Amino acid sequence: MKIRKTIYALALTTFMAGCVFVGCQTSTKKEDIAKDKVADAREDVQDAKEELMNARKEATAEEWKAFKNQTNIAINENEIRITDLKAKMEKTGNSIDALYAKKVEELEQKNKDIKFKVETYKNDKASDWESFKREYNHDMSELGQALKDMTVDNKK
């Protein structure tokens, strides 16, 4: 029985030593593996940058013309709605509160700002057409909602 325990102890010790020997790597090997991982990560970042640059595109001439026409129509409609709001303020004869007048002025300025952005946009590879369209649509949506909110009659 004593021999059996010795054999088990020897086998266990040999097994553990083998595991430790196989599991240990030299620091040089670990450093090489880390360098390879860093190099791979840098390549991935570079690939992602190239994909992003290729994704940026300018609008085609047809897209730009259609976009410009839609923009001009929307901006003109906003100008008409703002003019109507101003006319209502003057017709009432009552002194509309300053807050209402200030909101109308702010809406008018936002409409002018959007118009200016569209007029000064450079449609080329340096600009991001998709990003510009997304921002424009967001701004127009907010302005449209604000104009709609101004014309809603809350009296019941």
PDB file of C-alpha atoms in Angstrom:
ATOM      1  CA  MET A   1       0.000   0.000   0.000  1.00  0.00           C
ATOM      2  CA  LYS A   2       2.904   2.305   0.714  1.00  0.00           C
ATOM      3  CA  ILE A   3       4.275   1.628  -2.752  1.00  0.00           C
ATOM      4  CA  ARG A   4       0.934   2.482  -4.305  1.00  0.00           C
ATOM      5  CA  LYS A   5       0.859   5.871  -2.561  1.00  0.00           C
ATOM      6  CA  THR A   6       4.398   6.540  -3.718  1.00  0.00           C
ATOM      7  CA  ILE A   7       3.504   5.670  -7.321  1.00  0.00           C
ATOM      8  CA  TYR A   8       0.420   7.941  -7.186  1.00  0.00           C
ATOM      9  CA  ALA A   9       2.455  10.764  -5.659  1.00  0.00           C
ATOM     10  CA  LEU A  10       5.179  10.334  -8.307  1.00  0.00           C
ATOM     11  CA  ALA A  11       2.616  10.251 -11.136  1.00  0.00           C
ATOM     12  CA  LEU A  12       0.844  13.305  -9.769  1.00  0.00           C
ATOM     13  CA  THR A  13       4.101  15.215  -9.376  1.00  0.00           C
ATOM     14  CA  THR A  14       5.192  14.288 -12.911  1.00  0.00           C
ATOM     15  CA  PHE A  15       1.811  15.366 -14.292  1.00  0.00           C
ATOM     16  CA  MET A  16       1.932  18.715 -12.464  1.00  0.00           C
ATOM     17  CA  ALA A  17       5.500  19.385 -13.584  1.00  0.00           C
ATOM     18  CA  GLY A  18       4.507  18.665 -17.181  1.00  0.00           C
ATOM     19  CA  CYS A  19       1.581  21.069 -16.923  1.00  0.00           C
ATOM     20  CA  VAL A  20       3.762  23.789 -15.482  1.00  0.00           C
ATOM     21  CA  PHE A  21       6.451  23.204 -18.117  1.00  0.00           C
ATOM     22  CA  VAL A  22       3.971  23.290 -21.007  1.00  0.00           C
ATOM     23  CA  GLY A  23       2.012  26.221 -19.546  1.00  0.00           C
ATOM     24  CA  CYS A  24       5.012  28.459 -19.051  1.00  0.00           C
ATOM     25  CA  GLN A  25       6.119  30.562 -21.947  1.00  0.00           C
ATOM     26  CA  THR A  26       9.159  32.694 -22.062  1.00  0.00           C
ATOM     27  CA  SER A  27       8.620  36.417 -21.759  1.00  0.00           C
ATOM     28  CA  THR A  28      10.082  36.831 -25.245  1.00  0.00           C
ATOM     29  CA  LYS A  29       7.394  34.586 -26.698  1.00  0.00           C
ATOM     30  CA  LYS A  30       4.674  36.467 -24.799  1.00  0.00           C
ATOM     31  CA  GLU A  31       6.092  39.765 -26.047  1.00  0.00           C
ATOM     32  CA  ASP A  32       6.088  38.527 -29.651  1.00  0.00           C
ATOM     33  CA  ILE A  33       2.463  37.424 -29.342  1.00  0.00           C
ATOM     34  CA  ALA A  34       1.496  40.814 -27.902  1.00  0.00           C
ATOM     35  CA  LYS A  35       3.314  42.636 -30.716  1.00  0.00           C
ATOM     36  CA  ASP A  36       1.464  40.545 -33.278  1.00  0.00           C
ATOM     37  CA  LYS A  37      -1.869  41.391 -31.658  1.00  0.00           C
ATOM     38  CA  VAL A  38      -1.023  45.109 -31.655  1.00  0.00           C
ATOM     39  CA  ALA A  39      -0.016  44.943 -35.321  1.00  0.00           C
ATOM     40  CA  ASP A  40      -3.289  43.188 -36.176  1.00  0.00           C
ATOM     41  CA  ALA A  41      -5.271  45.804 -34.269  1.00  0.00           C
ATOM     42  CA  ARG A  42      -3.486  48.620 -36.116  1.00  0.00           C
ATOM     43  CA  GLU A  43      -4.290  46.984 -39.446  1.00  0.00           C
ATOM     44  CA  ASP A  44      -7.944  46.688 -38.407  1.00  0.00           C
ATOM     45  CA  VAL A  45      -8.043  50.379 -37.470  1.00  0.00           C
ATOM     46  CA  GLN A  46      -6.441  51.341 -40.782  1.00  0.00           C
ATOM     47  CA  ASP A  47      -8.935  49.184 -42.690  1.00  0.00           C
ATOM     48  CA  ALA A  48     -11.819  50.815 -40.807  1.00  0.00           C
ATOM     49  CA  LYS A  49     -10.482  54.288 -41.653  1.00  0.00           C
ATOM     50  CA  GLU A  50     -10.234  53.386 -45.327  1.00  0.00           C
ATOM     51  CA  GLU A  51     -13.776  52.014 -45.325  1.00  0.00           C
ATOM     52  CA  LEU A  52     -15.037  55.218 -43.726  1.00  0.00           C
ATOM     53  CA  MET A  53     -13.268  57.368 -46.298  1.00  0.00           C
ATOM     54  CA  ASN A  54     -14.687  55.253 -49.117  1.00  0.00           C
ATOM     55  CA  ALA A  55     -18.169  55.475 -47.594  1.00  0.00           C
ATOM     56  CA  ARG A  56     -18.080  59.251 -47.779  1.00  0.00           C
ATOM     57  CA  LYS A  57     -19.342  60.336 -51.099  1.00  0.00           C
ATOM     58  CA  GLU A  58     -20.584  63.371 -52.777  1.00  0.00           C
ATOM     59  CA  ALA A  59     -24.058  63.662 -54.164  1.00  0.00           C
ATOM     60  CA  THR A  60     -24.533  63.041 -57.826  1.00  0.00           C
ATOM     61  CA  ALA A  61     -25.561  66.047 -59.878  1.00  0.00           C
ATOM     62  CA  GLU A  62     -29.123  64.691 -60.081  1.00  0.00           C
ATOM     63  CA  GLU A  63     -29.325  64.052 -56.333  1.00  0.00           C
ATOM     64  CA  TRP A  64     -28.007  67.529 -55.574  1.00  0.00           C
ATOM     65  CA  LYS A  65     -30.437  69.222 -57.987  1.00  0.00           C
ATOM     66  CA  ALA A  66     -33.437  67.325 -56.561  1.00  0.00           C
ATOM     67  CA  PHE A  67     -32.282  68.009 -53.006  1.00  0.00           C
ATOM     68  CA  LYS A  68     -31.801  71.706 -53.730  1.00  0.00           C
ATOM     69  CA  ASN A  69     -35.276  71.971 -55.290  1.00  0.00           C
ATOM     70  CA  GLN A  70     -36.939  70.204 -52.340  1.00  0.00           C
ATOM     71  CA  THR A  71     -35.009  72.399 -49.947  1.00  0.00           C
ATOM     72  CA  ASN A  72     -36.042  75.609 -51.654  1.00  0.00           C
ATOM     73  CA  ILE A  73     -39.699  74.534 -51.596  1.00  0.00           C
ATOM     74  CA  ALA A  74     -39.561  73.603 -47.901  1.00  0.00           C
ATOM     75  CA  ILE A  75     -37.756  76.814 -46.939  1.00  0.00           C
ATOM     76  CA  ASN A  76     -40.242  78.928 -48.909  1.00  0.00           C
ATOM     77  CA  GLU A  77     -43.152  77.144 -47.207  1.00  0.00           C
ATOM     78  CA  ASN A  78     -41.554  77.859 -43.835  1.00  0.00           C
ATOM     79  CA  GLU A  79     -41.138  81.530 -44.785  1.00  0.00           C
ATOM     80  CA  ILE A  80     -44.834  81.716 -45.685  1.00  0.00           C
ATOM     81  CA  ARG A  81     -45.846  80.122 -42.373  1.00  0.00           C
ATOM     82  CA  ILE A  82     -43.609  82.536 -40.466  1.00  0.00           C
ATOM     83  CA  THR A  83     -45.079  85.493 -42.374  1.00  0.00           C
ATOM     84  CA  ASP A  84     -48.558  84.227 -41.459  1.00  0.00           C
ATOM     85  CA  LEU A  85     -47.559  84.045 -37.792  1.00  0.00           C
ATOM     86  CA  LYS A  86     -46.292  87.628 -37.932  1.00  0.00           C
ATOM     87  CA  ALA A  87     -49.482  88.783 -39.646  1.00  0.00           C
ATOM     88  CA  LYS A  88     -51.602  87.139 -36.931  1.00  0.00           C
ATOM     89  CA  MET A  89     -49.577  88.966 -34.295  1.00  0.00           C
ATOM     90  CA  GLU A  90     -50.241  92.307 -35.998  1.00  0.00           C
ATOM     91  CA  LYS A  91     -53.950  91.621 -36.726  1.00  0.00           C
ATOM     92  CA  THR A  92     -54.918  90.824 -33.188  1.00  0.00           C
ATOM     93  CA  GLY A  93     -54.299  94.375 -32.116  1.00  0.00           C
ATOM     94  CA  ASN A  94     -53.481  92.992 -28.718  1.00  0.00           C
ATOM     95  CA  SER A  95     -49.942  93.122 -27.636  1.00  0.00           C
ATOM     96  CA  ILE A  96     -48.942  89.517 -28.052  1.00  0.00           C
ATOM     97  CA  ASP A  97     -46.598  88.572 -25.320  1.00  0.00           C
ATOM     98  CA  ALA A  98     -42.907  89.080 -25.975  1.00  0.00           C
ATOM     99  CA  LEU A  99     -42.211  85.374 -25.612  1.00  0.00           C
ATOM    100  CA  TYR A 100     -44.440  84.531 -28.591  1.00  0.00           C
ATOM    101  CA  ALA A 101     -42.797  87.233 -30.720  1.00  0.00           C
ATOM    102  CA  LYS A 102     -39.356  86.018 -29.692  1.00  0.00           C
ATOM    103  CA  LYS A 103     -40.234  82.435 -30.677  1.00  0.00           C
ATOM    104  CA  VAL A 104     -41.377  83.589 -34.100  1.00  0.00           C
ATOM    105  CA  GLU A 105     -38.100  85.475 -34.559  1.00  0.00           C
ATOM    106  CA  GLU A 106     -36.119  82.392 -33.496  1.00  0.00           C
ATOM    107  CA  LEU A 107     -37.977  80.235 -36.003  1.00  0.00           C
ATOM    108  CA  GLU A 108     -37.301  82.767 -38.722  1.00  0.00           C
ATOM    109  CA  GLN A 109     -33.598  82.745 -37.863  1.00  0.00           C
ATOM    110  CA  LYS A 110     -33.453  78.932 -37.853  1.00  0.00           C
ATOM    111  CA  ASN A 111     -35.025  78.896 -41.315  1.00  0.00           C
ATOM    112  CA  LYS A 112     -32.435  81.416 -42.529  1.00  0.00           C
ATOM    113  CA  ASP A 113     -29.624  79.359 -40.988  1.00  0.00           C
ATOM    114  CA  ILE A 114     -30.783  76.211 -42.760  1.00  0.00           C
ATOM    115  CA  LYS A 115     -31.041  78.093 -46.040  1.00  0.00           C
ATOM    116  CA  PHE A 116     -27.499  79.426 -45.540  1.00  0.00           C
ATOM    117  CA  LYS A 117     -26.125  75.940 -44.796  1.00  0.00           C
ATOM    118  CA  VAL A 118     -27.609  74.585 -48.005  1.00  0.00           C
ATOM    119  CA  GLU A 119     -26.361  77.503 -50.063  1.00  0.00           C
ATOM    120  CA  THR A 120     -22.808  77.237 -48.718  1.00  0.00           C
ATOM    121  CA  TYR A 121     -22.535  73.425 -48.784  1.00  0.00           C
ATOM    122  CA  LYS A 122     -19.683  72.223 -50.961  1.00  0.00           C
ATOM    123  CA  ASN A 123     -20.683  69.057 -52.781  1.00  0.00           C
ATOM    124  CA  ASP A 124     -17.320  67.329 -53.077  1.00  0.00           C
ATOM    125  CA  LYS A 125     -15.321  64.383 -51.708  1.00  0.00           C
ATOM    126  CA  ALA A 126     -14.159  66.409 -48.682  1.00  0.00           C
ATOM    127  CA  SER A 127     -17.724  66.745 -47.417  1.00  0.00           C
ATOM    128  CA  ASP A 128     -19.887  63.933 -46.154  1.00  0.00           C
ATOM    129  CA  TRP A 129     -23.105  64.018 -48.171  1.00  0.00           C
ATOM    130  CA  GLU A 130     -24.964  61.447 -46.067  1.00  0.00           C
ATOM    131  CA  SER A 131     -24.102  63.247 -42.846  1.00  0.00           C
ATOM    132  CA  PHE A 132     -25.157  66.592 -44.319  1.00  0.00           C
ATOM    133  CA  LYS A 133     -28.502  65.174 -45.483  1.00  0.00           C
ATOM    134  CA  ARG A 134     -29.144  63.562 -42.096  1.00  0.00           C
ATOM    135  CA  GLU A 135     -28.390  66.820 -40.262  1.00  0.00           C
ATOM    136  CA  TYR A 136     -30.495  68.848 -42.712  1.00  0.00           C
ATOM    137  CA  ASN A 137     -33.476  66.495 -42.360  1.00  0.00           C
ATOM    138  CA  HIS A 138     -33.185  66.637 -38.568  1.00  0.00           C
ATOM    139  CA  ASP A 139     -33.058  70.452 -38.573  1.00  0.00           C
ATOM    140  CA  MET A 140     -36.008  70.744 -40.965  1.00  0.00           C
ATOM    141  CA  SER A 141     -38.027  68.263 -38.931  1.00  0.00           C
ATOM    142  CA  GLU A 142     -37.435  70.226 -35.736  1.00  0.00           C
ATOM    143  CA  LEU A 143     -38.280  73.513 -37.441  1.00  0.00           C
ATOM    144  CA  GLY A 144     -41.430  72.050 -38.991  1.00  0.00           C
ATOM    145  CA  GLN A 145     -42.579  70.717 -35.623  1.00  0.00           C
ATOM    146  CA  ALA A 146     -41.859  74.058 -33.941  1.00  0.00           C
ATOM    147  CA  LEU A 147     -43.873  75.908 -36.606  1.00  0.00           C
ATOM    148  CA  LYS A 148     -46.696  73.420 -36.211  1.00  0.00           C
ATOM    149  CA  ASP A 149     -46.649  73.893 -32.434  1.00  0.00           C
ATOM    150  CA  MET A 150     -46.870  77.664 -32.895  1.00  0.00           C
ATOM    151  CA  THR A 151     -50.016  77.410 -35.015  1.00  0.00           C
ATOM    152  CA  VAL A 152     -51.878  74.971 -32.748  1.00  0.00           C
ATOM    153  CA  ASP A 153     -54.718  76.626 -30.914  1.00  0.00           C
ATOM    154  CA  ASN A 154     -54.551  75.439 -27.308  1.00  0.00           C
ATOM    155  CA  LYS A 155     -57.810  77.117 -26.273  1.00  0.00           C
ATOM    156  CA  LYS A 156     -60.606  74.728 -25.395  1.00  0.00           C
TER     157      LYS A 156
END
